[in-house]
Amino acid sequence: MTISAVLFDVDGVLLDSAAAHRKVWNSWSQARGLDAETVWRLTFGRRPEDTVRDAATHLDPVVERMVLDDLLARERDDILPVDGAAELLEELADNPWAIVTSGDRAFVEHRFAATGLPLPAVRVYGDDVELAKPAPDCFTLAASRLGVAIGACLVVEDAPAGIHAALAAGCTVIGLTTTHPEEALSQAHMCATSLAEVRSLLITQGFLTRSRGQRDNTP
């Protein structure tokens, strides 16, 4: 495996946002008279407006996206980094990496700043592409902005839609089992249960060369 860059999804990979999103979608579904479980299954890895198009064809996706953004803003203080995210991103500081998310630019950047997570130079959001996940466009755009071959990108994703998009783009994919069981992520090249496992893989593959001890000046 040749790794020239790492592309991270955000929700469920770097930010532990599942509970907040579940609360938002439950509230929205109940207010619209929709089955919350059915709607929830449509949300992972996708832009809110795309979920609305599939879940409620009679509603205006643009209007509903604004409603959903407002609901999510009320929950933002409860969204914290996934375990190991800060440490991994710190170690990646001198390496090419990007975030590739269906989320909102302002919301994601606010949560990164508020929780102390570093933002990479390359950031691709849902509104940067015409076709979001599960289409591959977001990953090809990230690779282009980084100036690396798409086939040399390692993607870390927690949702089937994101895995599908990354595979369609030609990336190697790690399925992170934070929001889905391993069997739901079976299309990924491999699965990891934590960002610590992702870090170990990056060290094994030579993409990361500094150990925690070297970084912290401890044995």
CSV table of C-alpha atoms in Angstrom, one decimal:
chain,number,residue,atom,x,y,z
A,1,MET,CA,0.0,0.0,0.0
A,2,THR,CA,1.3,3.4,-1.0
A,3,ILE,CA,-0.1,6.3,1.1
A,4,SER,CA,0.6,9.9,-0.1
A,5,ALA,CA,-2.3,11.5,1.9
A,6,VAL,CA,-5.0,10.7,4.4
A,7,LEU,CA,-8.6,11.9,3.8
A,8,PHE,CA,-10.8,11.9,6.9
A,9,ASP,CA,-14.6,12.0,7.1
A,10,VAL,CA,-15.6,14.2,10.0
A,11,ASP,CA,-18.8,13.0,11.7
A,12,GLY,CA,-18.2,9.7,13.4
A,13,VAL,CA,-14.5,9.8,12.5
A,14,LEU,CA,-13.1,13.0,14.1
A,15,LEU,CA,-16.2,14.4,15.8
A,16,ASP,CA,-18.4,12.2,18.0
A,17,SER,CA,-21.6,13.7,16.7
A,18,ALA,CA,-23.9,10.7,16.4
A,19,ALA,CA,-26.0,11.4,19.5
A,20,ALA,CA,-26.5,15.1,18.5
A,21,HIS,CA,-27.5,14.2,15.0
A,22,ARG,CA,-29.8,11.5,16.2
A,23,LYS,CA,-31.6,14.1,18.4
A,24,VAL,CA,-31.9,16.5,15.5
A,25,TRP,CA,-33.3,14.0,13.1
A,26,ASN,CA,-35.7,12.6,15.6
A,27,SER,CA,-37.1,16.0,16.3
A,28,TRP,CA,-37.3,16.9,12.7
A,29,SER,CA,-39.0,13.6,11.7
A,30,GLN,CA,-41.5,13.8,14.5
A,31,ALA,CA,-42.4,17.4,13.5
A,32,ARG,CA,-42.9,16.3,9.9
A,33,GLY,CA,-44.9,13.2,10.7
A,34,LEU,CA,-42.2,10.8,9.5
A,35,ASP,CA,-40.8,7.6,10.9
A,36,ALA,CA,-37.7,8.6,12.7
A,37,GLU,CA,-36.0,5.2,12.3
A,38,THR,CA,-36.5,5.2,8.6
A,39,VAL,CA,-35.2,8.7,8.3
A,40,TRP,CA,-32.2,8.0,10.5
A,41,ARG,CA,-31.0,5.2,8.3
A,42,LEU,CA,-30.9,7.6,5.4
A,43,THR,CA,-28.7,10.2,7.1
A,44,PHE,CA,-25.2,8.7,7.4
A,45,GLY,CA,-22.5,10.2,5.3
A,46,ARG,CA,-24.9,12.3,3.3
A,47,ARG,CA,-25.9,16.0,3.1
A,48,PRO,CA,-29.0,16.8,5.0
A,49,GLU,CA,-30.8,18.1,1.9
A,50,ASP,CA,-30.1,14.8,0.1
A,51,THR,CA,-31.6,12.9,3.0
A,52,VAL,CA,-34.7,15.2,2.9
A,53,ARG,CA,-35.1,14.5,-0.9
A,54,ASP,CA,-35.3,10.8,-0.2
A,55,ALA,CA,-37.3,10.8,3.0
A,56,ALA,CA,-39.8,13.5,2.2
A,57,THR,CA,-40.3,14.2,-1.5
A,58,HIS,CA,-43.1,16.7,-0.7
A,59,LEU,CA,-40.8,19.0,1.3
A,60,ASP,CA,-38.4,21.7,0.0
A,61,PRO,CA,-34.8,20.4,0.7
A,62,VAL,CA,-33.4,23.9,0.9
A,63,VAL,CA,-35.9,25.1,3.4
A,64,GLU,CA,-35.6,21.9,5.5
A,65,ARG,CA,-31.8,22.2,5.4
A,66,MET,CA,-32.1,25.6,7.2
A,67,VAL,CA,-34.4,24.1,9.8
A,68,LEU,CA,-32.0,21.2,10.3
A,69,ASP,CA,-29.0,23.5,10.6
A,70,ASP,CA,-30.8,25.5,13.3
A,71,LEU,CA,-31.6,22.4,15.2
A,72,LEU,CA,-28.0,21.2,15.0
A,73,ALA,CA,-26.6,24.5,16.2
A,74,ARG,CA,-28.5,24.0,19.4
A,75,GLU,CA,-26.7,20.8,20.0
A,76,ARG,CA,-23.2,21.8,18.9
A,77,ASP,CA,-21.7,22.2,22.4
A,78,ASP,CA,-22.3,18.5,23.0
A,79,ILE,CA,-20.2,17.5,20.0
A,80,LEU,CA,-16.7,16.6,21.1
A,81,PRO,CA,-13.7,14.9,19.4
A,82,VAL,CA,-13.6,11.2,18.9
A,83,ASP,CA,-11.1,9.5,21.2
A,84,GLY,CA,-7.6,9.8,19.7
A,85,ALA,CA,-8.5,12.5,17.2
A,86,ALA,CA,-6.5,15.3,18.7
A,87,GLU,CA,-3.4,13.2,19.1
A,88,LEU,CA,-3.5,11.7,15.6
A,89,LEU,CA,-4.1,15.0,13.8
A,90,GLU,CA,-1.2,16.5,15.8
A,91,GLU,CA,1.1,13.8,14.5
A,92,LEU,CA,-0.2,14.4,11.0
A,93,ALA,CA,0.8,18.1,11.0
A,94,ASP,CA,3.8,17.6,8.6
A,95,ASN,CA,1.9,15.2,6.3
A,96,PRO,CA,-0.7,15.7,3.6
A,97,TRP,CA,-4.1,15.2,5.0
A,98,ALA,CA,-7.6,16.6,4.4
A,99,ILE,CA,-11.2,16.5,5.7
A,100,VAL,CA,-13.9,15.4,3.3
A,101,THR,CA,-17.3,15.8,4.8
A,102,SER,CA,-21.0,16.2,3.8
A,103,GLY,CA,-21.3,18.6,6.7
A,104,ASP,CA,-21.6,22.4,6.8
A,105,ARG,CA,-18.4,24.4,6.6
A,106,ALA,CA,-19.2,26.9,9.3
A,107,PHE,CA,-20.5,24.3,11.7
A,108,VAL,CA,-17.5,21.9,11.3
A,109,GLU,CA,-14.9,24.7,11.6
A,110,HIS,CA,-16.6,26.1,14.7
A,111,ARG,CA,-16.5,22.7,16.4
A,112,PHE,CA,-12.8,22.1,15.4
A,113,ALA,CA,-11.9,25.6,16.8
A,114,ALA,CA,-14.0,25.1,20.0
A,115,THR,CA,-12.5,21.7,20.7
A,116,GLY,CA,-8.9,22.5,19.7
A,117,LEU,CA,-8.7,20.2,16.7
A,118,PRO,CA,-6.4,21.5,14.0
A,119,LEU,CA,-7.9,22.2,10.6
A,120,PRO,CA,-5.9,21.0,7.5
A,121,ALA,CA,-5.2,23.3,4.6
A,122,VAL,CA,-7.5,21.2,2.4
A,123,ARG,CA,-11.1,21.0,3.4
A,124,VAL,CA,-13.9,19.7,1.2
A,125,TYR,CA,-17.5,20.2,2.4
A,126,GLY,CA,-20.9,19.1,1.0
A,127,ASP,CA,-21.5,22.4,-0.8
A,128,ASP,CA,-18.1,22.2,-2.6
A,129,VAL,CA,-19.4,19.6,-5.0
A,130,GLU,CA,-22.6,19.2,-7.1
A,131,LEU,CA,-22.9,15.5,-6.2
A,132,ALA,CA,-22.0,14.6,-2.6
A,133,LYS,CA,-21.4,11.2,-1.1
A,134,PRO,CA,-22.0,8.5,-2.2
A,135,ALA,CA,-20.7,10.1,-5.4
A,136,PRO,CA,-16.9,10.1,-5.6
A,137,ASP,CA,-16.5,13.8,-6.5
A,138,CYS,CA,-15.6,15.0,-3.0
A,139,PHE,CA,-12.6,12.7,-2.7
A,140,THR,CA,-11.3,13.4,-6.2
A,141,LEU,CA,-11.5,17.1,-5.4
A,142,ALA,CA,-9.6,16.7,-2.2
A,143,ALA,CA,-6.8,14.7,-3.9
A,144,SER,CA,-6.6,17.3,-6.7
A,145,ARG,CA,-6.3,20.1,-4.1
A,146,LEU,CA,-3.6,18.2,-2.3
A,147,GLY,CA,-1.8,17.5,-5.5
A,148,VAL,CA,-1.6,13.7,-5.0
A,149,ALA,CA,-2.8,10.8,-7.0
A,150,ILE,CA,-6.3,9.6,-5.9
A,151,GLY,CA,-5.1,6.0,-5.8
A,152,ALA,CA,-2.5,6.9,-3.2
A,153,CYS,CA,-5.1,8.4,-0.8
A,154,LEU,CA,-6.1,6.5,2.3
A,155,VAL,CA,-9.7,7.3,3.4
A,156,VAL,CA,-11.1,6.9,6.9
A,157,GLU,CA,-14.8,6.6,6.9
A,158,ASP,CA,-17.5,5.4,9.3
A,159,ALA,CA,-20.5,5.2,6.9
A,160,PRO,CA,-21.4,3.0,3.9
A,161,ALA,CA,-22.2,6.0,1.7
A,162,GLY,CA,-18.7,7.4,2.4
A,163,ILE,CA,-17.0,4.1,1.8
A,164,HIS,CA,-18.9,3.7,-1.5
A,165,ALA,CA,-17.8,7.2,-2.6
A,166,ALA,CA,-14.1,6.6,-1.7
A,167,LEU,CA,-14.0,3.2,-3.4
A,168,ALA,CA,-15.6,4.8,-6.5
A,169,ALA,CA,-12.9,7.4,-6.5
A,170,GLY,CA,-10.2,4.8,-6.4
A,171,CYS,CA,-9.0,5.2,-2.8
A,172,THR,CA,-8.0,2.7,-0.2
A,173,VAL,CA,-10.5,2.7,2.6
A,174,ILE,CA,-10.5,2.0,6.3
A,175,GLY,CA,-14.0,1.5,7.8
A,176,LEU,CA,-14.0,3.0,11.3
A,177,THR,CA,-16.6,1.1,13.4
A,178,THR,CA,-17.7,4.0,15.6
A,179,THR,CA,-21.3,4.3,14.2
A,180,HIS,CA,-21.7,1.0,12.3
A,181,PRO,CA,-20.8,-2.6,12.9
A,182,GLU,CA,-18.0,-4.1,10.9
A,183,GLU,CA,-20.4,-6.1,8.7
A,184,ALA,CA,-22.0,-2.9,7.6
A,185,LEU,CA,-18.6,-1.6,6.4
A,186,SER,CA,-17.6,-4.8,4.7
A,187,GLN,CA,-16.9,-3.0,1.4
A,188,ALA,CA,-13.9,-1.2,3.0
A,189,HIS,CA,-10.5,-2.7,2.4
A,190,MET,CA,-10.1,-3.1,6.2
A,191,CYS,CA,-11.8,-2.0,9.4
A,192,ALA,CA,-10.5,-0.4,12.6
A,193,THR,CA,-12.3,0.0,15.9
A,194,SER,CA,-10.4,3.2,16.9
A,195,LEU,CA,-8.2,6.0,15.6
A,196,ALA,CA,-5.4,4.4,17.6
A,197,GLU,CA,-5.6,1.5,15.2
A,198,VAL,CA,-5.6,3.9,12.2
A,199,ARG,CA,-2.5,5.5,13.7
A,200,SER,CA,-0.8,2.1,14.1
A,201,LEU,CA,-1.5,1.4,10.4
A,202,LEU,CA,0.0,4.7,9.3
A,203,ILE,CA,3.1,4.0,11.3
A,204,THR,CA,3.4,0.5,9.8
A,205,GLN,CA,3.0,1.8,6.3
A,206,GLY,CA,5.7,4.5,6.9
A,207,PHE,CA,3.3,7.5,6.6
A,208,LEU,CA,3.8,8.4,10.2
A,209,THR,CA,7.3,8.1,11.5
A,210,ARG,CA,7.1,9.7,14.9
A,211,SER,CA,6.0,7.7,17.9
A,212,ARG,CA,4.2,9.0,20.9
A,213,GLY,CA,7.3,8.8,22.9
A,214,GLN,CA,9.3,10.8,20.4
A,215,ARG,CA,6.5,13.4,20.2
A,216,ASP,CA,6.1,13.7,24.0
A,217,ASN,CA,9.9,13.3,24.7
A,218,THR,CA,9.0,10.4,26.9
A,219,PRO,CA,10.5,6.8,26.8
